Amino acid sequence: MQTSPQKTSWFPIMLRLDEARVLVIGGGNVAANKVRLLVPAGARIELLAPTLCPELRQMADDGVLTHVQGLVSEEDVRLRLPGCRLVYLATNDPTLNRSLAELCQQHNVPVCSVDDPANSSFITPALSTRGAVQVAVSTGGAAPVLARRLRAKIEEILPAGLHLLADFMQKARLPLRERLPDPSDRRQVWERFLDGSGGSLAMSGQTEAADRELNRLLEGHTRQGEVWLVGAGPGDPNLLTLAALRLMQDADTVLYDNLVGPDILNYVRRDAELIFVGKQRNRHTLPQDEINAELVRRARAGERVLRLKGGDPFIFGRGGEEIETLTEAGIPFRIIPGISAANGCAAYAGIPLTHRDCAQACLFITGHARADGTLDLAWETIALRSQTVVIYMGLAMLPLLCAQLVTHGLPADWPAAIVERGTTPQQRVLTGTLTTLPEQAAAAHVSSPALVIIGEVVRHRVLPLPSGS
Ligand code: SAH
């Protein structure tokens, strides 16, 4: 049996207990806490305990549970395990709890030894209930007090009439399904209903008015696809905008590229279709014109397509090309800016991008070589002392970039930094000069994505507290 803190997370599900046999061992307040949760779920509760606290006594008298009286033995429990959906162990004898937990596990019956996650195969979350709406909070048994705190906070923000709204939506569900067979159509109507007056009408119990509003939306419903070009920021999910988050929750399909990591994709609606479209060196991905065509094709089919890009879509993100295609095809689109790598990396590395003393301007350039391997940049305007130069995609050409800047007039010991995987837990920052940086980066095996920052601002670097939450 497991004793150390568990390394994987618990898997949350909602379990049907209607008419299911549930065994509760123990007759005190701890058992009563669990029984109170089990009763509304319709469980048939069998409670084994020598004595009962007054609340449980009352429940036994009322026929809410069946009390099996007497000292609890392993044999009693073993006999009752077949056909049992769940077992709660709530005796005040930890040794007994542990041996009974083992017994249940041997018989493959899910068991919760209260306040003892190490000996449990399931745990009960802190729960906020508003009619059909249940919000469960779990810390995986690590910190029940914290879970209860969070639940209290959630309780505060759940609107008072939420149960009425859930009731309304539940009742309208089947009729709506008949009128709109396609799930994505139905979702669109519900979202408009909730965004408009429908939600508050239903929550305040004005069912007829809410019904009229729903019908109005149904009659006016025509399916229209859209494309949302959204910047996902440089990596840390804390840097997503609220607008990005909302669209990630609403999209039918998400086309994302390799700068958008799993931490960010975690925030996409669970049943949205996720499509990886690149771009990564040496990895087969969709060419840009196919991405454009895919956006158009899906939007025409009525999908709400999220084109999720690292950083900001309009900074070296080819967002411009995508919206040109969409405009030509007559597809409606929205653009949500994101925090670009320059902003994110500079902030998390503690390097200001401008500074009154030394940098009156900041230039973003791409260090991506052309197909023939050359860099075609206006070196005279880049190699200036009074500005900061931020180079995107500059890793591969770093030696050439640094050498050219010295050739065009910057000092050989001009400050330069490179930020690898900025804003993520793997962020690394190297600082040096135009002469040393290429070697430092090679020696440290810096890999993409990495951002180069050149200028005296690097000397003003300060180390911030870790960002994010
Ligand atoms: N639209 C993006 C840039 C895309 S170009 C933006 O606004 O940030 C891709 C380049 O961005 C990478 O080669 C790298 O130079 C830079 N980049 C993106 N994310 C980064 C990160 N987390 N850390 C360092 N550089 C990053």
Short mmCIF file of C-alpha atoms and ligand atoms in Angstrom, two decimals:
data_model
loop_
_atom_site.label_atom_id
_atom_site.label_comp_id
_atom_site.label_asym_id
_atom_site.label_seq_id
_atom_site.Cartn_x
_atom_site.Cartn_y
_atom_site.Cartn_z
CA MET A 1 0.00 0.00 0.00
CA GLN A 2 1.19 3.48 -0.83
CA THR A 3 2.65 5.57 1.96
CA SER A 4 4.63 8.38 0.32
CA PRO A 5 2.93 11.44 -1.24
CA GLN A 6 1.65 10.43 -4.60
CA LYS A 7 3.51 11.60 -7.66
CA THR A 8 0.66 11.42 -10.14
CA SER A 9 -2.50 13.43 -9.76
CA TRP A 10 -5.93 12.07 -8.78
CA PHE A 11 -8.43 11.52 -11.55
CA PRO A 12 -11.65 13.44 -10.98
CA ILE A 13 -14.97 11.92 -12.00
CA MET A 14 -18.60 12.30 -10.95
CA LEU A 15 -20.00 9.00 -9.79
CA ARG A 16 -23.61 7.83 -10.00
CA LEU A 17 -24.63 6.38 -6.64
CA ASP A 18 -28.36 6.18 -7.17
CA GLU A 19 -29.48 2.96 -5.40
CA ALA A 20 -25.85 1.83 -5.14
CA ARG A 21 -24.72 0.09 -1.97
CA VAL A 22 -22.18 2.11 -0.04
CA LEU A 23 -20.51 0.87 3.10
CA VAL A 24 -19.59 3.33 5.84
CA ILE A 25 -17.55 2.02 8.74
CA GLY A 26 -17.68 4.19 11.83
CA GLY A 27 -20.44 5.96 13.70
CA GLY A 28 -18.99 9.34 14.73
CA ASN A 29 -18.99 12.82 13.28
CA VAL A 30 -16.40 11.95 10.65
CA ALA A 31 -18.71 9.26 9.32
CA ALA A 32 -21.67 11.64 9.55
CA ASN A 33 -19.84 14.18 7.35
CA LYS A 34 -19.57 11.59 4.60
CA VAL A 35 -23.08 10.23 5.05
CA ARG A 36 -24.43 13.75 4.58
CA LEU A 37 -22.78 13.81 1.15
CA LEU A 38 -23.97 10.34 0.24
CA VAL A 39 -27.65 10.85 1.04
CA PRO A 40 -28.46 13.40 -1.72
CA ALA A 41 -26.66 11.15 -4.21
CA GLY A 42 -29.25 8.44 -3.49
CA ALA A 43 -26.84 5.83 -2.10
CA ARG A 44 -28.12 2.86 -0.09
CA ILE A 45 -25.97 3.31 2.95
CA GLU A 46 -24.99 0.41 5.20
CA LEU A 47 -23.27 1.69 8.29
CA LEU A 48 -21.21 -0.60 10.51
CA ALA A 49 -20.48 0.74 13.98
CA PRO A 50 -20.97 -0.26 17.63
CA THR A 51 -22.53 3.11 18.49
CA LEU A 52 -23.90 6.10 16.58
CA CYS A 53 -23.59 9.86 17.13
CA PRO A 54 -26.98 11.57 17.53
CA GLU A 55 -27.12 12.75 13.89
CA LEU A 56 -26.49 9.25 12.55
CA ARG A 57 -28.89 7.77 15.12
CA GLN A 58 -31.59 10.09 13.78
CA MET A 59 -30.81 9.08 10.21
CA ALA A 60 -30.98 5.40 11.15
CA ASP A 61 -34.34 5.98 12.86
CA ASP A 62 -35.58 7.84 9.77
CA GLY A 63 -34.57 4.95 7.54
CA VAL A 64 -32.01 7.03 5.64
CA LEU A 65 -29.37 4.41 6.36
CA THR A 66 -29.20 0.83 7.59
CA HIS A 67 -27.30 0.48 10.84
CA VAL A 68 -25.45 -2.79 11.41
CA GLN A 69 -24.69 -2.76 15.09
CA GLY A 70 -21.75 -4.31 16.89
CA LEU A 71 -17.96 -4.29 16.92
CA VAL A 72 -16.64 -4.16 13.39
CA SER A 73 -14.67 -7.19 12.30
CA GLU A 74 -12.76 -7.80 9.10
CA GLU A 75 -15.04 -10.73 8.45
CA ASP A 76 -18.20 -8.55 8.56
CA VAL A 77 -16.68 -6.19 6.05
CA ARG A 78 -15.44 -8.95 3.78
CA LEU A 79 -18.93 -10.48 3.64
CA ARG A 80 -20.46 -7.16 2.66
CA LEU A 81 -17.93 -6.16 -0.01
CA PRO A 82 -19.42 -8.02 -3.01
CA GLY A 83 -21.70 -5.67 -4.97
CA CYS A 84 -20.57 -2.67 -2.98
CA ARG A 85 -19.84 0.51 -5.01
CA LEU A 86 -17.78 2.42 -2.43
CA VAL A 87 -16.44 2.04 1.08
CA TYR A 88 -15.76 4.85 3.55
CA LEU A 89 -13.54 4.06 6.53
CA ALA A 90 -14.18 6.46 9.36
CA THR A 91 -13.39 4.60 12.58
CA ASN A 92 -11.11 6.26 15.13
CA ASP A 93 -8.74 3.30 14.99
CA PRO A 94 -6.05 3.97 12.34
CA THR A 95 -4.80 0.36 12.42
CA LEU A 96 -8.29 -0.96 11.76
CA ASN A 97 -8.82 1.61 8.99
CA ARG A 98 -5.57 0.55 7.37
CA SER A 99 -6.28 -3.18 7.42
CA LEU A 100 -9.83 -2.64 6.14
CA ALA A 101 -8.47 -0.38 3.37
CA GLU A 102 -6.19 -3.18 2.30
CA LEU A 103 -9.06 -5.64 2.31
CA CYS A 104 -11.16 -3.37 0.07
CA GLN A 105 -8.29 -2.87 -2.33
CA GLN A 106 -7.80 -6.63 -2.54
CA HIS A 107 -11.46 -6.94 -3.53
CA ASN A 108 -11.19 -4.05 -5.99
CA VAL A 109 -13.78 -1.99 -4.18
CA PRO A 110 -12.94 1.75 -4.19
CA VAL A 111 -12.16 2.81 -0.64
CA CYS A 112 -11.64 6.11 1.11
CA SER A 113 -9.96 6.05 4.47
CA VAL A 114 -10.94 9.47 5.74
CA ASP A 115 -8.03 11.93 6.07
CA ASP A 116 -5.62 9.20 5.02
CA PRO A 117 -5.07 9.54 1.25
CA ALA A 118 -2.11 7.15 1.34
CA ASN A 119 -4.47 4.31 2.21
CA SER A 120 -7.31 5.39 -0.04
CA SER A 121 -8.08 4.58 -3.65
CA PHE A 122 -10.39 7.58 -3.88
CA ILE A 123 -10.80 10.80 -1.94
CA THR A 124 -13.74 13.16 -1.54
CA PRO A 125 -13.33 16.74 -2.75
CA ALA A 126 -14.58 19.85 -1.00
CA LEU A 127 -17.90 20.51 -2.67
CA SER A 128 -20.06 23.53 -3.48
CA THR A 129 -23.52 22.62 -4.67
CA ARG A 130 -26.13 24.80 -6.37
CA GLY A 131 -28.79 22.43 -7.62
CA ALA A 132 -27.33 20.46 -10.50
CA VAL A 133 -24.16 22.54 -10.43
CA GLN A 134 -21.44 21.04 -8.31
CA VAL A 135 -17.98 22.51 -8.02
CA ALA A 136 -15.48 20.12 -6.52
CA VAL A 137 -12.11 21.26 -5.19
CA SER A 138 -9.32 18.87 -4.45
CA THR A 139 -5.74 19.25 -3.35
CA GLY A 140 -5.23 15.53 -3.77
CA GLY A 141 -5.44 15.08 -0.01
CA ALA A 142 -2.35 17.28 0.40
CA ALA A 143 -4.06 20.19 2.13
CA PRO A 144 -7.76 19.76 2.98
CA VAL A 145 -7.80 23.13 4.76
CA LEU A 146 -6.67 24.83 1.58
CA ALA A 147 -9.35 23.00 -0.40
CA ARG A 148 -12.00 24.28 2.01
CA ARG A 149 -10.63 27.81 1.73
CA LEU A 150 -10.86 27.63 -2.04
CA ARG A 151 -14.35 26.27 -1.79
CA ALA A 152 -15.34 29.25 0.38
CA LYS A 153 -13.97 31.60 -2.26
CA ILE A 154 -15.87 29.76 -4.98
CA GLU A 155 -19.04 29.90 -2.91
CA GLU A 156 -18.69 33.67 -2.86
CA ILE A 157 -18.58 34.00 -6.62
CA LEU A 158 -21.25 31.46 -7.55
CA PRO A 159 -24.37 33.49 -8.39
CA ALA A 160 -27.34 32.94 -6.13
CA GLY A 161 -29.73 31.69 -8.84
CA LEU A 162 -27.26 29.30 -10.42
CA HIS A 163 -29.41 26.28 -9.57
CA LEU A 164 -32.36 27.87 -11.38
CA LEU A 165 -30.23 28.49 -14.43
CA ALA A 166 -28.97 24.91 -14.40
CA ASP A 167 -32.56 23.66 -14.06
CA PHE A 168 -33.68 25.80 -16.95
CA MET A 169 -30.85 24.60 -19.17
CA GLN A 170 -31.45 21.00 -18.21
CA LYS A 171 -35.14 21.20 -19.13
CA ALA A 172 -34.42 22.95 -22.42
CA ARG A 173 -31.72 20.48 -23.34
CA LEU A 174 -33.75 17.79 -25.07
CA PRO A 175 -36.10 20.10 -27.02
CA LEU A 176 -33.06 22.07 -28.13
CA ARG A 177 -31.33 18.92 -29.30
CA GLU A 178 -34.30 18.11 -31.52
CA ARG A 179 -34.29 21.52 -33.12
CA LEU A 180 -30.52 21.80 -33.48
CA PRO A 181 -28.94 18.39 -33.97
CA ASP A 182 -25.40 19.70 -34.28
CA PRO A 183 -23.64 20.06 -30.91
CA SER A 184 -21.60 23.04 -32.02
CA ASP A 185 -24.78 24.91 -33.10
CA ARG A 186 -26.30 24.21 -29.73
CA ARG A 187 -23.21 25.44 -27.96
CA GLN A 188 -23.33 28.66 -29.96
CA VAL A 189 -26.97 29.25 -29.01
CA TRP A 190 -26.28 28.54 -25.34
CA GLU A 191 -23.32 30.85 -25.31
CA ARG A 192 -25.35 33.66 -26.84
CA PHE A 193 -28.08 32.94 -24.31
CA LEU A 194 -25.62 33.19 -21.42
CA ASP A 195 -23.86 36.24 -22.85
CA GLY A 196 -27.17 38.00 -23.39
CA SER A 197 -30.11 38.45 -21.05
CA GLY A 198 -31.06 34.75 -20.94
CA GLY A 199 -28.71 33.78 -18.12
CA SER A 200 -29.87 36.47 -15.71
CA LEU A 201 -33.53 35.91 -16.57
CA ALA A 202 -33.27 32.22 -15.78
CA MET A 203 -31.25 32.88 -12.63
CA SER A 204 -33.85 35.24 -11.30
CA GLY A 205 -36.58 32.66 -11.91
CA GLN A 206 -38.18 34.44 -14.89
CA THR A 207 -38.56 31.19 -16.76
CA GLU A 208 -41.05 32.37 -19.35
CA ALA A 209 -38.97 35.36 -20.36
CA ALA A 210 -35.89 33.14 -20.49
CA ASP A 211 -37.83 30.73 -22.72
CA ARG A 212 -38.78 33.53 -25.08
CA GLU A 213 -35.15 34.64 -25.24
CA LEU A 214 -34.00 31.12 -26.04
CA ASN A 215 -36.59 30.81 -28.79
CA ARG A 216 -35.59 34.14 -30.23
CA LEU A 217 -31.98 32.98 -30.44
CA LEU A 218 -33.03 29.67 -31.94
CA GLU A 219 -35.08 31.29 -34.65
CA GLY A 220 -32.34 33.76 -35.51
CA HIS A 221 -29.62 31.16 -35.44
CA THR A 222 -27.53 30.78 -38.53
CA ARG A 223 -24.29 29.13 -38.31
CA GLN A 224 -21.32 31.31 -38.99
CA GLY A 225 -17.70 30.30 -38.73
CA GLU A 226 -15.02 32.68 -37.54
CA VAL A 227 -11.28 32.71 -37.10
CA TRP A 228 -9.65 34.10 -34.01
CA LEU A 229 -6.00 34.96 -34.30
CA VAL A 230 -4.77 34.84 -30.75
CA GLY A 231 -1.39 35.49 -29.15
CA ALA A 232 -0.63 32.95 -26.44
CA GLY A 233 2.35 34.82 -24.98
CA PRO A 234 5.88 33.48 -24.63
CA GLY A 235 5.19 30.36 -22.55
CA ASP A 236 4.06 31.07 -19.00
CA PRO A 237 0.25 30.56 -18.95
CA ASN A 238 0.01 33.42 -16.44
CA LEU A 239 0.76 35.70 -19.34
CA LEU A 240 -2.34 34.73 -21.31
CA THR A 241 -4.80 37.58 -21.67
CA LEU A 242 -8.34 37.18 -20.40
CA ALA A 243 -9.54 37.53 -23.99
CA ALA A 244 -7.26 34.69 -25.10
CA LEU A 245 -8.48 32.52 -22.25
CA ARG A 246 -12.11 33.14 -23.08
CA LEU A 247 -11.64 32.29 -26.77
CA MET A 248 -9.66 29.19 -25.82
CA GLN A 249 -12.73 28.10 -23.89
CA ASP A 250 -15.09 28.82 -26.80
CA ALA A 251 -13.25 27.46 -29.82
CA ASP A 252 -14.32 24.39 -31.81
CA THR A 253 -10.87 23.87 -33.25
CA VAL A 254 -7.42 25.07 -32.26
CA LEU A 255 -4.57 25.30 -34.76
CA TYR A 256 -1.40 25.86 -32.75
CA ASP A 257 2.28 26.00 -33.45
CA ASN A 258 5.25 24.61 -31.60
CA LEU A 259 5.81 27.69 -29.47
CA VAL A 260 2.51 26.94 -27.77
CA GLY A 261 3.31 24.38 -25.11
CA PRO A 262 1.17 21.91 -23.16
CA ASP A 263 0.88 24.29 -20.20
CA ILE A 264 -1.00 26.70 -22.42
CA LEU A 265 -3.02 24.05 -24.28
CA ASN A 266 -4.29 22.88 -20.92
CA TYR A 267 -6.55 25.91 -20.92
CA VAL A 268 -8.27 24.98 -24.18
CA ARG A 269 -11.80 23.58 -23.88
CA ARG A 270 -11.46 19.82 -23.37
CA ASP A 271 -13.44 18.71 -26.39
CA ALA A 272 -12.01 21.21 -28.86
CA GLU A 273 -10.08 19.61 -31.70
CA LEU A 274 -6.36 20.36 -31.37
CA ILE A 275 -4.27 20.52 -34.54
CA PHE A 276 -0.51 21.01 -34.46
CA VAL A 277 0.62 23.01 -37.48
CA GLY A 278 4.30 23.63 -36.79
CA LYS A 279 6.62 25.24 -37.34
CA GLN A 280 9.68 23.46 -36.15
CA ARG A 281 12.96 22.73 -37.83
CA ASN A 282 13.17 19.12 -39.02
CA ARG A 283 9.62 18.30 -38.09
CA HIS A 284 6.96 17.73 -40.66
CA THR A 285 4.34 20.42 -40.36
CA LEU A 286 1.84 22.25 -42.54
CA PRO A 287 3.24 24.88 -44.93
CA GLN A 288 1.79 28.37 -44.47
CA ASP A 289 -0.52 28.24 -47.48
CA GLU A 290 -2.02 25.00 -46.23
CA ILE A 291 -2.56 26.55 -42.81
CA ASN A 292 -4.33 29.46 -44.51
CA ALA A 293 -6.46 27.07 -46.56
CA GLU A 294 -7.33 25.03 -43.47
CA LEU A 295 -8.46 28.14 -41.61
CA VAL A 296 -10.75 29.08 -44.49
CA ARG A 297 -12.09 25.57 -44.98
CA ARG A 298 -12.98 25.11 -41.33
CA ALA A 299 -14.51 28.57 -40.90
CA ARG A 300 -16.64 27.96 -44.02
CA ALA A 301 -17.87 24.75 -42.40
CA GLY A 302 -19.14 26.94 -39.55
CA GLU A 303 -16.38 26.22 -37.04
CA ARG A 304 -15.00 28.76 -34.66
CA VAL A 305 -11.34 28.33 -35.29
CA LEU A 306 -8.69 29.52 -32.91
CA ARG A 307 -5.34 30.18 -34.51
CA LEU A 308 -3.12 30.14 -31.46
CA LYS A 309 0.35 31.56 -31.86
CA GLY A 310 3.32 31.98 -29.56
CA GLY A 311 3.90 35.53 -28.36
CA ASP A 312 2.01 38.11 -30.39
CA PRO A 313 0.45 37.12 -33.73
CA PHE A 314 1.71 40.26 -35.46
CA ILE A 315 5.33 40.03 -34.38
CA PHE A 316 7.19 37.59 -36.62
CA GLY A 317 4.08 35.43 -36.45
CA ARG A 318 2.81 35.61 -40.04
CA GLY A 319 -0.50 36.82 -38.67
CA GLY A 320 -0.59 39.41 -41.43
CA GLU A 321 -0.59 36.75 -44.14
CA GLU A 322 -3.33 34.79 -42.44
CA ILE A 323 -5.70 37.73 -42.17
CA GLU A 324 -5.09 38.68 -45.79
CA THR A 325 -6.28 35.22 -46.80
CA LEU A 326 -9.27 35.47 -44.49
CA THR A 327 -10.22 38.89 -45.83
CA GLU A 328 -10.05 37.61 -49.40
CA ALA A 329 -12.24 34.66 -48.47
CA GLY A 330 -14.73 36.90 -46.64
CA ILE A 331 -14.30 35.08 -43.30
CA PRO A 332 -14.93 37.18 -40.18
CA PHE A 333 -11.96 37.24 -37.82
CA ARG A 334 -10.75 38.70 -34.56
CA ILE A 335 -7.23 39.45 -33.44
CA ILE A 336 -6.12 39.21 -29.83
CA PRO A 337 -2.63 40.47 -29.10
CA GLY A 338 -0.25 38.52 -26.91
CA ILE A 339 2.82 39.32 -24.88
CA SER A 340 5.66 39.00 -27.32
CA ALA A 341 8.84 37.09 -26.51
CA ALA A 342 10.76 40.38 -26.23
CA ASN A 343 8.48 41.68 -23.49
CA GLY A 344 8.16 38.38 -21.66
CA CYS A 345 11.83 37.41 -21.80
CA ALA A 346 13.04 40.90 -20.86
CA ALA A 347 10.72 41.06 -17.85
CA TYR A 348 11.47 37.56 -16.57
CA ALA A 349 15.21 38.01 -17.14
CA GLY A 350 15.19 41.42 -15.42
CA ILE A 351 16.56 43.31 -18.42
CA PRO A 352 14.75 46.58 -19.22
CA LEU A 353 14.19 47.08 -22.95
CA THR A 354 14.65 50.85 -22.81
CA HIS A 355 16.49 52.94 -20.27
CA ARG A 356 16.71 56.69 -19.90
CA ASP A 357 20.48 56.55 -19.58
CA CYS A 358 21.34 54.40 -22.54
CA ALA A 359 18.51 53.16 -24.74
CA GLN A 360 16.03 55.57 -26.28
CA ALA A 361 14.72 53.04 -28.74
CA CYS A 362 14.20 49.33 -29.03
CA LEU A 363 14.37 47.48 -32.31
CA PHE A 364 12.86 44.05 -32.93
CA ILE A 365 14.57 42.22 -35.77
CA THR A 366 14.55 38.69 -37.12
CA GLY A 367 17.82 36.83 -37.38
CA HIS A 368 16.30 34.18 -39.60
CA ALA A 369 18.56 33.55 -42.58
CA ARG A 370 17.27 33.60 -46.12
CA ALA A 371 17.16 30.38 -48.13
CA ASP A 372 20.69 31.05 -49.44
CA GLY A 373 22.03 31.25 -45.85
CA THR A 374 22.66 35.01 -45.84
CA LEU A 375 21.28 37.70 -43.57
CA ASP A 376 19.94 40.72 -45.36
CA LEU A 377 19.68 43.36 -42.65
CA ALA A 378 20.17 47.13 -42.55
CA TRP A 379 23.27 46.86 -40.36
CA GLU A 380 23.84 50.63 -40.16
CA THR A 381 20.51 51.17 -38.47
CA ILE A 382 20.95 48.18 -36.18
CA ALA A 383 24.49 48.83 -34.95
CA LEU A 384 23.58 51.97 -33.00
CA ARG A 385 24.63 52.61 -29.43
CA SER A 386 21.55 54.43 -28.24
CA GLN A 387 19.15 51.55 -28.74
CA THR A 388 18.38 48.03 -27.64
CA VAL A 389 18.26 45.39 -30.34
CA VAL A 390 16.12 42.32 -29.80
CA ILE A 391 16.72 39.48 -32.20
CA TYR A 392 14.06 36.85 -32.76
CA MET A 393 15.09 33.56 -34.37
CA GLY A 394 18.71 34.63 -34.04
CA LEU A 395 20.24 31.52 -32.50
CA ALA A 396 21.42 29.75 -35.64
CA MET A 397 23.09 32.88 -37.05
CA LEU A 398 24.36 34.22 -33.71
CA PRO A 399 28.11 34.25 -34.57
CA LEU A 400 27.46 36.07 -37.84
CA LEU A 401 25.03 38.51 -36.23
CA CYS A 402 27.44 39.47 -33.48
CA ALA A 403 30.39 39.77 -35.87
CA GLN A 404 28.43 42.00 -38.26
CA LEU A 405 27.40 44.34 -35.47
CA VAL A 406 31.07 44.80 -34.49
CA THR A 407 32.05 45.27 -38.13
CA HIS A 408 29.40 47.98 -38.39
CA GLY A 409 30.66 49.94 -35.41
CA LEU A 410 29.57 48.49 -32.09
CA PRO A 411 32.39 47.80 -29.58
CA ALA A 412 33.60 44.22 -29.32
CA ASP A 413 32.73 44.25 -25.62
CA TRP A 414 29.20 45.59 -26.20
CA PRO A 415 26.77 43.89 -23.79
CA ALA A 416 24.62 41.08 -25.11
CA ALA A 417 22.34 38.47 -23.56
CA ILE A 418 20.45 35.41 -24.67
CA VAL A 419 17.27 34.13 -23.04
CA GLU A 420 16.36 30.51 -23.71
CA ARG A 421 12.75 29.37 -23.15
CA GLY A 422 11.95 32.67 -21.51
CA THR A 423 9.12 32.82 -18.93
CA THR A 424 8.97 29.03 -18.60
CA PRO A 425 10.36 27.02 -15.67
CA GLN A 426 13.24 26.06 -17.99
CA GLN A 427 14.29 29.66 -18.64
CA ARG A 428 18.05 30.21 -18.87
CA VAL A 429 19.75 33.59 -19.25
CA LEU A 430 23.33 34.08 -20.40
CA THR A 431 24.94 37.50 -20.41
CA GLY A 432 28.21 38.46 -22.06
CA THR A 433 29.41 40.60 -24.94
CA LEU A 434 29.17 40.53 -28.71
CA THR A 435 32.48 38.67 -28.66
CA THR A 436 31.71 36.10 -25.98
CA LEU A 437 28.00 35.40 -26.42
CA PRO A 438 28.20 33.04 -29.44
CA GLU A 439 30.71 30.81 -27.64
CA GLN A 440 28.78 30.95 -24.38
CA ALA A 441 25.59 29.92 -26.15
CA ALA A 442 27.34 27.05 -27.93
CA ALA A 443 29.04 25.85 -24.74
CA ALA A 444 25.74 25.89 -22.83
CA HIS A 445 23.95 24.15 -25.72
CA VAL A 446 21.31 26.85 -25.87
CA SER A 447 18.47 25.69 -28.07
CA SER A 448 15.40 27.24 -29.66
CA PRO A 449 13.34 29.18 -28.73
CA ALA A 450 15.91 31.73 -27.68
CA LEU A 451 15.90 35.50 -27.83
CA VAL A 452 18.96 37.72 -28.14
CA ILE A 453 19.04 41.11 -26.43
CA ILE A 454 21.84 43.48 -27.34
CA GLY A 455 22.64 46.84 -25.77
CA GLU A 456 23.70 48.57 -22.61
CA VAL A 457 20.41 47.67 -20.96
CA VAL A 458 21.93 44.24 -20.33
CA ARG A 459 24.22 45.93 -17.78
CA HIS A 460 21.15 47.21 -15.98
CA ARG A 461 19.93 43.69 -15.39
CA VAL A 462 18.35 43.07 -12.01
CA LEU A 463 17.06 39.73 -10.81
CA PRO A 464 13.33 39.84 -10.22
CA LEU A 465 11.44 37.49 -7.92
CA PRO A 466 10.13 34.48 -9.83
CA SER A 467 7.15 35.67 -11.83
CA GLY A 468 3.79 34.07 -12.20
CA SER A 469 1.93 32.33 -9.42
N1 SAH B 1 5.17 35.81 -32.47
C1 SAH B 1 6.24 35.45 -31.56
C2 SAH B 1 7.54 35.28 -32.27
C3 SAH B 1 7.58 34.15 -33.24
S1 SAH B 1 9.15 33.96 -33.99
C4 SAH B 1 6.35 36.51 -30.47
O1 SAH B 1 5.72 37.56 -30.55
O2 SAH B 1 7.04 36.26 -29.51
C5 SAH B 1 9.87 32.71 -32.98
C6 SAH B 1 11.01 33.27 -32.16
O3 SAH B 1 10.52 33.99 -31.05
C7 SAH B 1 11.88 32.22 -31.56
O4 SAH B 1 12.86 31.76 -32.50
C8 SAH B 1 12.56 33.00 -30.45
O5 SAH B 1 13.58 33.83 -30.94
C9 SAH B 1 11.44 33.88 -29.99
N2 SAH B 1 10.74 33.29 -28.84
C10 SAH B 1 9.44 32.96 -28.77
N3 SAH B 1 9.15 32.49 -27.54
C11 SAH B 1 10.28 32.53 -26.82
C12 SAH B 1 10.62 32.19 -25.50
N4 SAH B 1 9.72 31.69 -24.64
N5 SAH B 1 11.90 32.38 -25.08
C13 SAH B 1 12.82 32.88 -25.92
N6 SAH B 1 12.55 33.21 -27.19
C14 SAH B 1 11.30 33.04 -27.64
#
